[in-house]
mmCIF file of C-alpha atoms and ligand atoms in Angstrom:
data_model
loop_
_atom_site.group_PDB
_atom_site.id
_atom_site.type_symbol
_atom_site.label_atom_id
_atom_site.label_comp_id
_atom_site.label_asym_id
_atom_site.label_seq_id
_atom_site.Cartn_x
_atom_site.Cartn_y
_atom_site.Cartn_z
ATOM 1 C CA MET S 1 13.333 -5.592 -93.160
ATOM 2 C CA THR S 2 16.760 -5.045 -91.595
ATOM 3 C CA ARG S 3 17.477 -5.836 -87.712
ATOM 4 C CA LEU S 4 18.090 -2.091 -87.242
ATOM 5 C CA ALA S 5 14.748 -1.274 -89.396
ATOM 6 C CA GLU S 6 12.669 -3.224 -87.045
ATOM 7 C CA GLU S 7 14.275 -1.541 -83.699
ATOM 8 C CA ILE S 8 13.663 1.943 -85.352
ATOM 9 C CA ARG S 9 10.108 1.092 -86.000
ATOM 10 C CA THR S 10 9.792 0.066 -82.455
ATOM 11 C CA ILE S 11 11.404 3.267 -81.429
ATOM 12 C CA ILE S 12 8.843 5.561 -83.414
ATOM 13 C CA ASP S 13 5.947 3.212 -82.423
ATOM 14 C CA THR S 14 6.489 4.386 -78.822
ATOM 15 C CA GLU S 15 8.301 7.908 -79.113
ATOM 16 C CA GLY S 16 6.349 9.067 -82.554
ATOM 17 C CA PRO S 17 8.425 10.278 -85.828
ATOM 18 C CA MET S 18 11.870 10.979 -85.172
ATOM 19 C CA PRO S 19 14.060 13.942 -86.564
ATOM 20 C CA PHE S 20 16.536 12.902 -89.427
ATOM 21 C CA ASP S 21 19.551 13.531 -87.854
ATOM 22 C CA ARG S 22 18.614 10.698 -85.437
ATOM 23 C CA PHE S 23 17.611 8.292 -87.880
ATOM 24 C CA MET S 24 21.119 8.931 -89.776
ATOM 25 C CA GLU S 25 22.949 8.622 -86.297
ATOM 26 C CA LEU S 26 21.311 5.303 -85.844
ATOM 27 C CA CYS S 27 21.834 3.821 -89.523
ATOM 28 C CA LEU S 28 25.570 4.823 -88.870
ATOM 29 C CA ALA S 29 26.529 4.225 -85.354
ATOM 30 C CA HIS S 30 23.708 2.120 -83.666
ATOM 31 C CA PRO S 31 25.770 0.343 -80.837
ATOM 32 C CA LYS S 32 24.484 -2.978 -82.524
ATOM 33 C CA TYR S 33 23.575 -3.007 -85.864
ATOM 34 C CA GLY S 34 25.096 0.676 -87.000
ATOM 35 C CA TYR S 35 26.788 0.407 -90.458
ATOM 36 C CA TYR S 36 30.277 1.388 -89.089
ATOM 37 C CA ILE S 37 30.025 -0.620 -86.007
ATOM 38 C CA THR S 38 29.431 -3.898 -87.902
ATOM 39 C CA ARG S 39 31.755 -3.945 -90.741
ATOM 40 C CA ASP S 40 34.884 -2.573 -92.522
ATOM 41 C CA PRO S 41 33.019 -0.914 -95.330
ATOM 42 C CA PHE S 42 36.143 0.233 -97.740
ATOM 43 C CA GLY S 43 37.799 -0.886 -100.712
ATOM 44 C CA ALA S 44 36.882 -2.412 -103.904
ATOM 45 C CA ASP S 45 34.458 -5.215 -102.244
ATOM 46 C CA GLY S 46 33.128 -2.528 -100.021
ATOM 47 C CA ASP S 47 30.738 0.329 -100.418
ATOM 48 C CA PHE S 48 33.164 2.945 -101.153
ATOM 49 C CA VAL S 49 37.013 3.835 -101.396
ATOM 50 C CA THR S 50 38.815 6.630 -99.812
ATOM 51 C CA ALA S 51 42.050 8.543 -100.825
ATOM 52 C CA PRO S 52 44.220 6.881 -98.522
ATOM 53 C CA GLU S 53 42.999 3.456 -99.713
ATOM 54 C CA ILE S 54 43.620 4.917 -103.534
ATOM 55 C CA SER S 55 47.330 5.352 -102.646
ATOM 56 C CA GLN S 56 50.117 5.498 -99.844
ATOM 57 C CA MET S 57 51.190 8.986 -101.114
ATOM 58 C CA PHE S 58 48.142 10.393 -99.567
ATOM 59 C CA GLY S 59 48.778 9.568 -96.138
ATOM 60 C CA GLU S 60 52.516 10.157 -96.497
ATOM 61 C CA LEU S 61 52.330 13.808 -97.868
ATOM 62 C CA VAL S 62 49.682 14.435 -95.031
ATOM 63 C CA GLY S 63 52.101 13.093 -92.453
ATOM 64 C CA LEU S 64 54.710 15.300 -93.782
ATOM 65 C CA TRP S 65 52.347 18.343 -93.867
ATOM 66 C CA ALA S 66 51.722 17.675 -89.984
ATOM 67 C CA ALA S 67 55.481 17.408 -89.483
ATOM 68 C CA HIS S 68 55.747 20.704 -91.461
ATOM 69 C CA ILE S 69 52.921 22.761 -89.049
ATOM 70 C CA TRP S 70 54.977 21.057 -85.878
ATOM 71 C CA SER S 71 58.089 22.891 -86.893
ATOM 72 C CA SER S 72 56.176 25.947 -87.586
ATOM 73 C CA MET S 73 54.612 25.648 -84.041
ATOM 74 C CA ASP S 74 58.584 25.877 -83.125
ATOM 75 C CA CYS S 75 58.627 22.169 -82.255
ATOM 76 C CA PRO S 76 56.555 21.727 -78.936
ATOM 77 C CA GLU S 77 58.160 19.095 -76.657
ATOM 78 C CA VAL S 78 54.709 17.184 -76.909
ATOM 79 C CA VAL S 79 52.012 17.388 -79.581
ATOM 80 C CA GLN S 80 48.927 15.477 -79.523
ATOM 81 C CA LEU S 81 48.174 14.185 -83.089
ATOM 82 C CA VAL S 82 44.518 13.059 -83.365
ATOM 83 C CA GLU S 83 42.879 11.476 -86.207
ATOM 84 C CA LEU S 84 39.031 11.399 -86.466
ATOM 85 C CA GLY S 85 37.414 8.483 -88.206
ATOM 86 C CA PRO S 86 40.611 6.941 -89.037
ATOM 87 C CA GLY S 87 38.834 3.812 -91.036
ATOM 88 C CA ARG S 88 41.309 1.234 -91.340
ATOM 89 C CA GLY S 89 44.424 3.409 -90.004
ATOM 90 C CA THR S 90 46.055 3.228 -93.361
ATOM 91 C CA LEU S 91 46.486 7.390 -93.485
ATOM 92 C CA MET S 92 48.292 7.015 -89.884
ATOM 93 C CA ALA S 93 50.314 4.219 -90.930
ATOM 94 C CA ASP S 94 51.368 5.786 -94.029
ATOM 95 C CA ALA S 95 51.969 9.391 -92.461
ATOM 96 C CA LEU S 96 54.009 7.929 -89.622
ATOM 97 C CA ARG S 97 56.245 5.911 -92.188
ATOM 98 C CA ALA S 98 57.051 8.908 -94.294
ATOM 99 C CA CYS S 99 57.677 10.949 -90.855
ATOM 100 C CA ARG S 100 60.718 8.843 -90.546
ATOM 101 C CA VAL S 101 62.376 11.551 -92.035
ATOM 102 C CA ALA S 102 61.466 13.831 -89.297
ATOM 103 C CA PRO S 103 62.637 11.903 -86.207
ATOM 104 C CA GLU S 104 62.062 14.808 -83.617
ATOM 105 C CA PHE S 105 58.720 15.078 -84.721
ATOM 106 C CA LEU S 106 58.022 11.150 -84.185
ATOM 107 C CA ALA S 107 59.498 11.769 -80.673
ATOM 108 C CA ALA S 108 57.087 14.437 -79.940
ATOM 109 C CA ILE S 109 53.984 12.990 -80.681
ATOM 110 C CA GLU S 110 51.140 11.119 -78.849
ATOM 111 C CA VAL S 111 48.894 9.656 -81.046
ATOM 112 C CA THR S 112 44.944 9.717 -80.892
ATOM 113 C CA MET S 113 42.855 7.507 -82.934
ATOM 114 C CA VAL S 114 39.193 8.782 -82.456
ATOM 115 C CA GLU S 115 36.796 6.112 -83.371
ATOM 116 C CA THR S 116 33.606 4.970 -82.802
ATOM 117 C CA SER S 117 33.696 1.682 -84.362
ATOM 118 C CA PRO S 118 34.836 -1.547 -82.661
ATOM 119 C CA VAL S 119 35.751 -3.332 -86.045
ATOM 120 C CA LEU S 120 37.438 -0.657 -87.406
ATOM 121 C CA ARG S 121 39.293 0.094 -84.203
ATOM 122 C CA GLN S 122 40.941 -3.374 -84.673
ATOM 123 C CA ARG S 123 42.062 -2.910 -88.101
ATOM 124 C CA GLN S 124 43.448 0.328 -87.093
ATOM 125 C CA GLN S 125 45.444 -1.569 -84.053
ATOM 126 C CA GLU S 126 46.549 -3.888 -86.970
ATOM 127 C CA ALA S 127 47.746 -1.161 -89.257
ATOM 128 C CA LEU S 128 49.705 0.690 -86.308
ATOM 129 C CA ALA S 129 51.180 -2.485 -84.353
ATOM 130 C CA ASP S 130 54.663 -1.405 -85.614
ATOM 131 C CA CYS S 131 54.412 2.148 -86.113
ATOM 132 C CA GLY S 132 57.099 3.042 -83.405
ATOM 133 C CA VAL S 133 54.877 5.951 -81.490
ATOM 134 C CA PRO S 134 52.544 5.596 -78.682
ATOM 135 C CA VAL S 135 48.965 5.488 -80.174
ATOM 136 C CA SER S 136 45.784 5.550 -77.945
ATOM 137 C CA TRP S 137 42.259 5.143 -79.047
ATOM 138 C CA ALA S 138 39.237 7.477 -77.998
ATOM 139 C CA LEU S 139 35.561 7.872 -78.650
ATOM 140 C CA GLY S 140 35.802 11.600 -78.611
ATOM 141 C CA LEU S 141 38.042 14.491 -78.536
ATOM 142 C CA SER S 142 37.210 15.316 -74.825
ATOM 143 C CA GLU S 143 39.346 12.196 -73.916
ATOM 144 C CA VAL S 144 42.398 13.629 -75.910
ATOM 145 C CA PRO S 145 45.036 15.288 -73.252
ATOM 146 C CA ARG S 146 45.002 19.068 -73.554
ATOM 147 C CA GLY S 147 47.989 20.766 -75.346
ATOM 148 C CA PRO S 148 49.501 21.883 -78.739
ATOM 149 C CA LEU S 149 47.452 19.746 -81.276
ATOM 150 C CA ILE S 150 47.408 18.701 -84.699
ATOM 151 C CA VAL S 151 43.999 17.041 -85.825
ATOM 152 C CA ILE S 152 43.466 15.379 -89.360
ATOM 153 C CA ALA S 153 40.054 14.367 -90.835
ATOM 154 C CA ASN S 154 39.546 12.700 -94.160
ATOM 155 C CA GLU S 155 35.964 11.832 -94.940
ATOM 156 C CA PHE S 156 35.072 12.311 -91.327
ATOM 157 C CA PHE S 157 32.667 15.308 -91.146
ATOM 158 C CA ASP S 158 30.610 13.627 -93.948
ATOM 159 C CA ALA S 159 29.761 10.996 -91.855
ATOM 160 C CA LEU S 160 28.186 13.153 -89.080
ATOM 161 C CA PRO S 161 24.322 13.082 -88.829
ATOM 162 C CA VAL S 162 22.645 16.233 -90.291
ATOM 163 C CA ARG S 163 19.215 17.926 -89.483
ATOM 164 C CA HIS S 164 16.717 18.906 -92.409
ATOM 165 C CA PHE S 165 14.333 21.793 -92.189
ATOM 166 C CA ALA S 166 11.701 22.287 -94.911
ATOM 167 C CA ARG S 167 10.610 26.001 -95.886
ATOM 168 C CA VAL S 168 6.894 25.475 -95.088
ATOM 169 C CA GLN S 169 3.979 28.246 -95.050
ATOM 170 C CA GLU S 170 4.579 28.980 -91.399
ATOM 171 C CA GLY S 171 8.263 29.177 -91.378
ATOM 172 C CA TRP S 172 10.858 26.251 -91.392
ATOM 173 C CA SER S 173 9.653 22.770 -90.157
ATOM 174 C CA GLU S 174 12.002 19.897 -89.224
ATOM 175 C CA LYS S 175 12.036 16.775 -91.392
ATOM 176 C CA LEU S 176 10.833 13.739 -89.148
ATOM 177 C CA ILE S 177 10.880 10.216 -90.312
ATOM 178 C CA GLY S 178 7.747 8.250 -89.504
ATOM 179 C CA ASN S 179 6.687 4.709 -89.993
ATOM 180 C CA GLY S 180 4.600 3.982 -92.937
ATOM 181 C CA PRO S 181 1.574 1.199 -92.879
ATOM 182 C CA ASP S 182 3.617 -0.740 -95.425
ATOM 183 C CA GLY S 183 6.604 -1.322 -93.409
ATOM 184 C CA ARG S 184 8.346 1.259 -95.038
ATOM 185 C CA PHE S 185 9.731 4.545 -93.308
ATOM 186 C CA TYR S 186 8.344 7.983 -94.807
ATOM 187 C CA ALA S 187 9.757 11.711 -94.391
ATOM 188 C CA GLY S 188 7.530 14.059 -93.091
ATOM 189 C CA VAL S 189 7.462 17.536 -91.466
ATOM 190 C CA SER S 190 6.805 18.487 -87.838
ATOM 191 C CA SER S 191 3.697 20.449 -87.432
ATOM 192 C CA ASN S 192 5.727 22.851 -85.094
ATOM 193 C CA PRO S 193 7.996 25.210 -87.222
ATOM 194 C CA GLU S 194 11.212 25.749 -85.727
ATOM 195 C CA PRO S 195 11.478 29.691 -84.629
ATOM 196 C CA LEU S 196 15.054 29.976 -84.799
ATOM 197 C CA ILE S 197 15.636 29.863 -88.490
ATOM 198 C CA GLN S 198 14.589 33.051 -90.082
ATOM 199 C CA ALA S 199 15.855 32.897 -93.356
ATOM 200 C CA ASP S 200 13.449 33.393 -96.394
ATOM 201 C CA ALA S 201 13.356 30.913 -99.289
ATOM 202 C CA PRO S 202 10.652 29.640 -101.891
ATOM 203 C CA LEU S 203 7.929 27.149 -100.401
ATOM 204 C CA GLY S 204 9.781 23.609 -100.330
ATOM 205 C CA SER S 205 13.245 24.575 -100.194
ATOM 206 C CA VAL S 206 15.361 22.346 -97.810
ATOM 207 C CA LEU S 207 17.838 23.824 -95.319
ATOM 208 C CA GLU S 208 20.497 21.111 -94.307
ATOM 209 C CA ILE S 209 22.422 21.894 -90.931
ATOM 210 C CA GLY S 210 25.454 19.798 -89.923
ATOM 211 C CA ALA S 211 25.075 20.663 -85.907
ATOM 212 C CA ILE S 212 27.445 17.483 -84.806
ATOM 213 C CA GLY S 213 30.020 18.564 -87.252
ATOM 214 C CA HIS S 214 29.657 22.351 -86.069
ATOM 215 C CA GLN S 215 30.132 21.041 -82.303
ATOM 216 C CA TYR S 216 33.242 19.182 -83.306
ATOM 217 C CA MET S 217 34.733 22.045 -85.253
ATOM 218 C CA SER S 218 34.216 24.496 -82.299
ATOM 219 C CA GLU S 219 35.872 22.066 -79.868
ATOM 220 C CA ILE S 220 38.826 21.530 -81.985
ATOM 221 C CA ALA S 221 39.361 25.490 -82.920
ATOM 222 C CA ARG S 222 38.934 26.310 -79.145
ATOM 223 C CA ASN S 223 41.482 23.763 -78.344
ATOM 224 C CA ILE S 224 43.869 25.021 -81.225
ATOM 225 C CA ALA S 225 43.313 28.622 -79.994
ATOM 226 C CA ASP S 226 44.065 27.685 -76.601
ATOM 227 C CA PHE S 227 47.145 25.440 -77.067
ATOM 228 C CA GLY S 228 48.312 26.390 -80.633
ATOM 229 C CA GLY S 229 48.229 23.932 -83.503
ATOM 230 C CA ALA S 230 46.244 23.142 -86.733
ATOM 231 C CA ALA S 231 43.496 20.847 -88.084
ATOM 232 C CA LEU S 232 43.423 19.773 -91.764
ATOM 233 C CA VAL S 233 40.014 18.697 -92.908
ATOM 234 C CA ILE S 234 39.494 16.832 -96.293
ATOM 235 C CA ASP S 235 36.100 15.917 -97.337
ATOM 236 C CA TYR S 236 33.603 16.298 -100.407
ATOM 237 C CA GLY S 237 31.694 19.344 -100.100
ATOM 238 C CA HIS S 238 30.633 22.809 -101.343
ATOM 239 C CA THR S 239 32.585 25.996 -100.288
ATOM 240 C CA GLN S 240 29.341 27.975 -99.883
ATOM 241 C CA THR S 241 26.454 27.418 -97.804
ATOM 242 C CA SER S 242 23.497 26.704 -99.948
ATOM 243 C CA LEU S 243 19.995 25.324 -99.867
ATOM 244 C CA GLY S 244 19.420 21.786 -100.724
ATOM 245 C CA ASP S 245 19.229 18.181 -99.242
ATOM 246 C CA THR S 246 22.752 16.846 -99.965
ATOM 247 C CA VAL S 247 22.399 13.322 -98.182
ATOM 248 C CA GLN S 248 23.269 10.405 -100.201
ATOM 249 C CA ALA S 249 23.181 6.644 -99.043
ATOM 250 C CA LEU S 250 25.642 4.021 -100.984
ATOM 251 C CA TRP S 251 25.055 0.156 -101.167
ATOM 252 C CA ARG S 252 27.548 -1.507 -103.052
ATOM 253 C CA HIS S 253 28.770 1.707 -104.866
ATOM 254 C CA GLN S 254 24.915 2.035 -105.913
ATOM 255 C CA PRO S 255 22.694 4.927 -104.669
ATOM 256 C CA ILE S 256 19.748 4.026 -102.868
ATOM 257 C CA SER S 257 17.451 6.110 -100.475
ATOM 258 C CA PRO S 258 18.613 6.379 -96.905
ATOM 259 C CA LEU S 259 15.176 5.249 -95.513
ATOM 260 C CA GLU S 260 15.584 1.957 -97.480
ATOM 261 C CA ALA S 261 17.903 -0.278 -95.956
ATOM 262 C CA PRO S 262 19.080 1.321 -92.457
ATOM 263 C CA GLY S 263 22.411 0.004 -91.199
ATOM 264 C CA GLU S 264 23.348 -1.740 -94.461
ATOM 265 C CA CYS S 265 24.268 1.357 -96.361
ATOM 266 C CA ASP S 266 26.589 4.073 -95.845
ATOM 267 C CA VAL S 267 24.809 7.587 -95.479
ATOM 268 C CA THR S 268 26.675 10.743 -95.783
ATOM 269 C CA ALA S 269 26.323 14.461 -96.682
ATOM 270 C CA HIS S 270 28.225 17.068 -98.256
ATOM 271 C CA VAL S 271 30.179 19.001 -95.906
ATOM 272 C CA ASP S 272 29.362 22.868 -95.752
ATOM 273 C CA PHE S 273 33.191 24.031 -95.803
ATOM 274 C CA ALA S 274 31.803 27.490 -95.448
ATOM 275 C CA SER S 275 29.747 27.184 -92.188
ATOM 276 C CA LEU S 276 32.407 24.846 -90.498
ATOM 277 C CA GLY S 277 34.996 27.652 -91.265
ATOM 278 C CA ARG S 278 32.245 30.267 -89.361
ATOM 279 C CA ALA S 279 32.424 27.670 -86.644
ATOM 280 C CA ALA S 280 35.888 27.665 -86.419
ATOM 281 C CA GLU S 281 36.282 31.240 -86.803
ATOM 282 C CA ALA S 282 33.786 31.987 -83.864
ATOM 283 C CA SER S 283 35.942 29.884 -81.627
ATOM 284 C CA GLY S 284 39.158 31.912 -82.280
ATOM 285 C CA ALA S 285 41.163 30.014 -84.824
ATOM 286 C CA LEU S 286 42.219 31.050 -88.437
ATOM 287 C CA VAL S 287 40.775 29.334 -91.709
ATOM 288 C CA SER S 288 42.589 28.666 -94.827
ATOM 289 C CA GLY S 289 40.982 27.143 -97.907
ATOM 290 C CA PRO S 290 39.125 25.239 -98.678
ATOM 291 C CA VAL S 291 41.082 24.689 -101.933
ATOM 292 C CA THR S 292 40.353 21.624 -104.058
ATOM 293 C CA GLN S 293 42.052 18.340 -102.974
ATOM 294 C CA ALA S 294 43.941 18.529 -106.480
ATOM 295 C CA SER S 295 45.447 21.841 -105.625
ATOM 296 C CA PHE S 296 46.116 20.708 -102.072
ATOM 297 C CA LEU S 297 47.728 17.659 -102.882
ATOM 298 C CA MET S 298 49.709 19.507 -106.026
ATOM 299 C CA GLN S 299 51.198 22.053 -103.686
ATOM 300 C CA ILE S 300 52.328 19.754 -100.904
ATOM 301 C CA GLY S 301 54.324 17.984 -103.572
ATOM 302 C CA LEU S 302 52.203 14.853 -104.884
ATOM 303 C CA LEU S 303 54.133 14.866 -108.117
ATOM 304 C CA HIS S 304 57.361 14.679 -106.505
ATOM 305 C CA ARG S 305 56.442 11.972 -104.359
ATOM 306 C CA ALA S 306 54.951 10.136 -107.470
ATOM 307 C CA ASP S 307 58.318 10.386 -109.108
ATOM 308 C CA ALA S 308 60.451 9.280 -106.401
ATOM 309 C CA LEU S 309 58.213 6.467 -105.966
ATOM 310 C CA LYS S 310 58.206 5.732 -109.613
ATOM 311 C CA ARG S 311 62.162 5.849 -109.574
ATOM 312 C CA ARG S 312 62.007 2.290 -107.691
ATOM 313 C CA ALA S 313 59.078 0.661 -109.339
ATOM 314 C CA ASP S 314 58.601 -1.697 -112.270
ATOM 315 C CA PRO S 315 56.426 -0.580 -115.294
ATOM 316 C CA ALA S 316 53.231 -2.088 -113.880
ATOM 317 C CA GLN S 317 53.874 -0.226 -110.597
ATOM 318 C CA SER S 318 54.658 3.154 -112.368
ATOM 319 C CA ILE S 319 51.045 2.815 -114.173
ATOM 320 C CA ASP S 320 49.624 2.151 -110.868
ATOM 321 C CA ILE S 321 51.159 5.164 -109.356
ATOM 322 C CA ASP S 322 50.236 7.465 -112.375
ATOM 323 C CA ARG S 323 46.484 6.229 -111.922
ATOM 324 C CA ALA S 324 46.562 6.974 -108.482
ATOM 325 C CA VAL S 325 47.757 10.524 -109.072
ATOM 326 C CA GLU S 326 45.028 10.932 -111.681
ATOM 327 C CA ARG S 327 42.454 9.575 -109.311
ATOM 328 C CA LEU S 328 43.202 11.634 -106.449
ATOM 329 C CA THR S 329 43.674 14.902 -108.638
ATOM 330 C CA GLY S 330 41.260 14.249 -111.615
ATOM 331 C CA THR S 331 38.613 17.080 -112.300
ATOM 332 C CA GLU S 332 36.831 15.995 -115.241
ATOM 333 C CA PRO S 333 33.375 14.542 -114.621
ATOM 334 C CA GLU S 334 33.360 10.656 -114.171
ATOM 335 C CA ALA S 335 30.900 8.063 -113.815
ATOM 336 C CA GLY S 336 29.848 8.138 -109.725
ATOM 337 C CA ALA S 337 27.493 5.848 -107.974
ATOM 338 C CA GLY S 338 24.880 4.445 -110.299
ATOM 339 C CA GLY S 339 26.515 5.656 -113.434
ATOM 340 C CA LYS S 340 25.693 9.356 -112.487
ATOM 341 C CA ALA S 341 28.429 11.802 -113.671
ATOM 342 C CA VAL S 342 30.273 13.696 -110.730
ATOM 343 C CA PRO S 343 33.205 15.864 -110.943
ATOM 344 C CA GLY S 344 36.548 13.739 -110.510
ATOM 345 C CA MET S 345 37.642 13.427 -107.046
ATOM 346 C CA GLY S 346 40.366 16.314 -107.219
ATOM 347 C CA ALA S 347 37.380 18.757 -107.817
ATOM 348 C CA LEU S 348 34.839 17.475 -105.513
ATOM 349 C CA PHE S 349 36.845 16.894 -102.485
ATOM 350 C CA LYS S 350 38.000 20.113 -100.614
ATOM 351 C CA ALA S 351 40.703 20.561 -98.367
ATOM 352 C CA MET S 352 40.643 23.267 -95.306
ATOM 353 C CA ALA S 353 43.176 23.953 -92.648
ATOM 354 C CA ILE S 354 42.325 25.465 -89.517
ATOM 355 C CA THR S 355 45.363 27.320 -87.493
ATOM 356 C CA SER S 356 45.931 28.767 -84.327
ATOM 357 C CA THR S 357 47.017 32.669 -84.703
ATOM 358 C CA ASN S 358 50.808 32.031 -84.203
ATOM 359 C CA VAL S 359 51.165 29.492 -86.985
ATOM 360 C CA PRO S 360 51.837 30.772 -90.215
ATOM 361 C CA LYS S 361 49.767 29.685 -93.209
ATOM 362 C CA PRO S 362 50.168 26.085 -93.786
ATOM 363 C CA PRO S 363 51.386 24.674 -96.897
ATOM 364 C CA GLY S 364 48.929 23.668 -99.629
ATOM 365 C CA PHE S 365 46.392 26.603 -99.342
ATOM 366 C CA GLU S 366 47.329 29.068 -101.981
ATOM 367 C CA PRO S 367 44.365 29.989 -104.095
ATOM 368 C CA ASP S 368 43.381 26.868 -106.177
ATOM 369 C CA ALA S 369 45.648 26.370 -109.096
ATOM 370 C CA TYR S 370 44.358 23.407 -110.634
HETATM 371 N N1 SAH V 401 39.267 8.534 -92.582
HETATM 372 C C1 SAH V 401 39.115 7.142 -93.240
HETATM 373 C C2 SAH V 401 37.463 6.635 -93.146
HETATM 374 C C3 SAH V 401 36.450 7.745 -93.288
HETATM 375 S S1 SAH V 401 34.892 7.109 -93.183
HETATM 376 C C4 SAH V 401 39.480 7.033 -94.653
HETATM 377 O O1 SAH V 401 39.737 8.181 -95.361
HETATM 378 O O2 SAH V 401 39.654 6.185 -95.211
HETATM 379 C C5 SAH V 401 34.400 7.476 -91.708
HETATM 380 C C6 SAH V 401 35.162 7.174 -90.388
HETATM 381 O O3 SAH V 401 34.603 7.658 -89.393
HETATM 382 C C7 SAH V 401 35.017 5.548 -89.898
HETATM 383 O O4 SAH V 401 36.342 5.013 -89.330
HETATM 384 C C8 SAH V 401 34.076 5.568 -88.932
HETATM 385 O O5 SAH V 401 34.047 4.609 -88.150
HETATM 386 C C9 SAH V 401 34.509 6.956 -88.164
HETATM 387 N N2 SAH V 401 32.946 7.634 -87.482
HETATM 388 C C10 SAH V 401 31.702 8.149 -87.840
HETATM 389 N N3 SAH V 401 31.181 8.652 -86.886
HETATM 390 C C11 SAH V 401 32.250 8.920 -85.949
HETATM 391 C C12 SAH V 401 31.900 9.418 -84.425
HETATM 392 N N4 SAH V 401 30.794 10.129 -84.148
HETATM 393 N N5 SAH V 401 33.216 9.523 -83.907
HETATM 394 C C13 SAH V 401 34.225 9.033 -84.345
HETATM 395 N N6 SAH V 401 34.215 8.210 -85.416
HETATM 396 C C14 SAH V 401 33.256 8.413 -86.321
#
């Protein structure tokens, strides 16, 4: 049993079964034993690989996208550039390097990295040590100075805890995690149905609600509506809200039950882009997309960037660049965790932008062309 599992057992013994979102929150962010708090999970040796770790082109293009947004905001003298959940800091380092072609933008930005993990903060500090612009770290958006704002979030929303409700005879009951007699955790449902949920669905259906993601999105969209700016959200998920439990846990690239090894495996949920978009619109911002990651990256110049890099590359590096393009934009099914076929990253991942009403439609969001 993991240290965190012992701790969760004790909490359940004293307080009773806990909602799934609290369990997921403890797994990822427990201050001592949480998955992200205790390690750097990225890269081939870790549990997963993210787009900025696949190729420098990803962060470079996102950086140039942000510089373009800034100019379409009429180049405010100061703009907050915020990254949510920046992992190893690779995306931001690549973005800032690429933006050396736009020195006025670099002169205007104040960077804030919103990160809860001390281990990853350390990695980010190393990655940005020589970046040449002021960088601060924050635990949440509320610490970011108010003003014109550009937010980047790659694979952030999928790491936020979700609530699960099951359709029972009497309505919708929240999924609760309890202690089993054999030392394992078990999922049950609350005996009090949730009166706020009125949707109809066959018995046994599961409704997944990303309440914390909604709160983040509402706050981002409110700030953008008030002060001007944009947010770019890239994540894996679905474009339409639908029923079902999308939570998955990965341990060294292999799927396991999220209840199996708390604190030792990555736990994520698909992002419901439709509901995030509704949260943004309800707070007064405009929504573009979602489009597939392939479509977004192609529209903002991935192939041009790849060609430019290849002109300076040796043959082996050229092959790597082509492979990276293929990985970032491939839409054909490929072997995912545990050998299960999943759509290529280019189709599984989506990009969505949130803008204030005075910013023109951002680049990359023409209807899916790939
Ligand atoms: N964007 C990075 C990392 C994605 S993994 C990349 O693409 O490589 C998720 C990141 O979000 C990690 O850095 C994790 O520590 C951070 N994170 C998770 N929950 C968070 C929260 N509630 N607040 C801030 N950061 C969080």
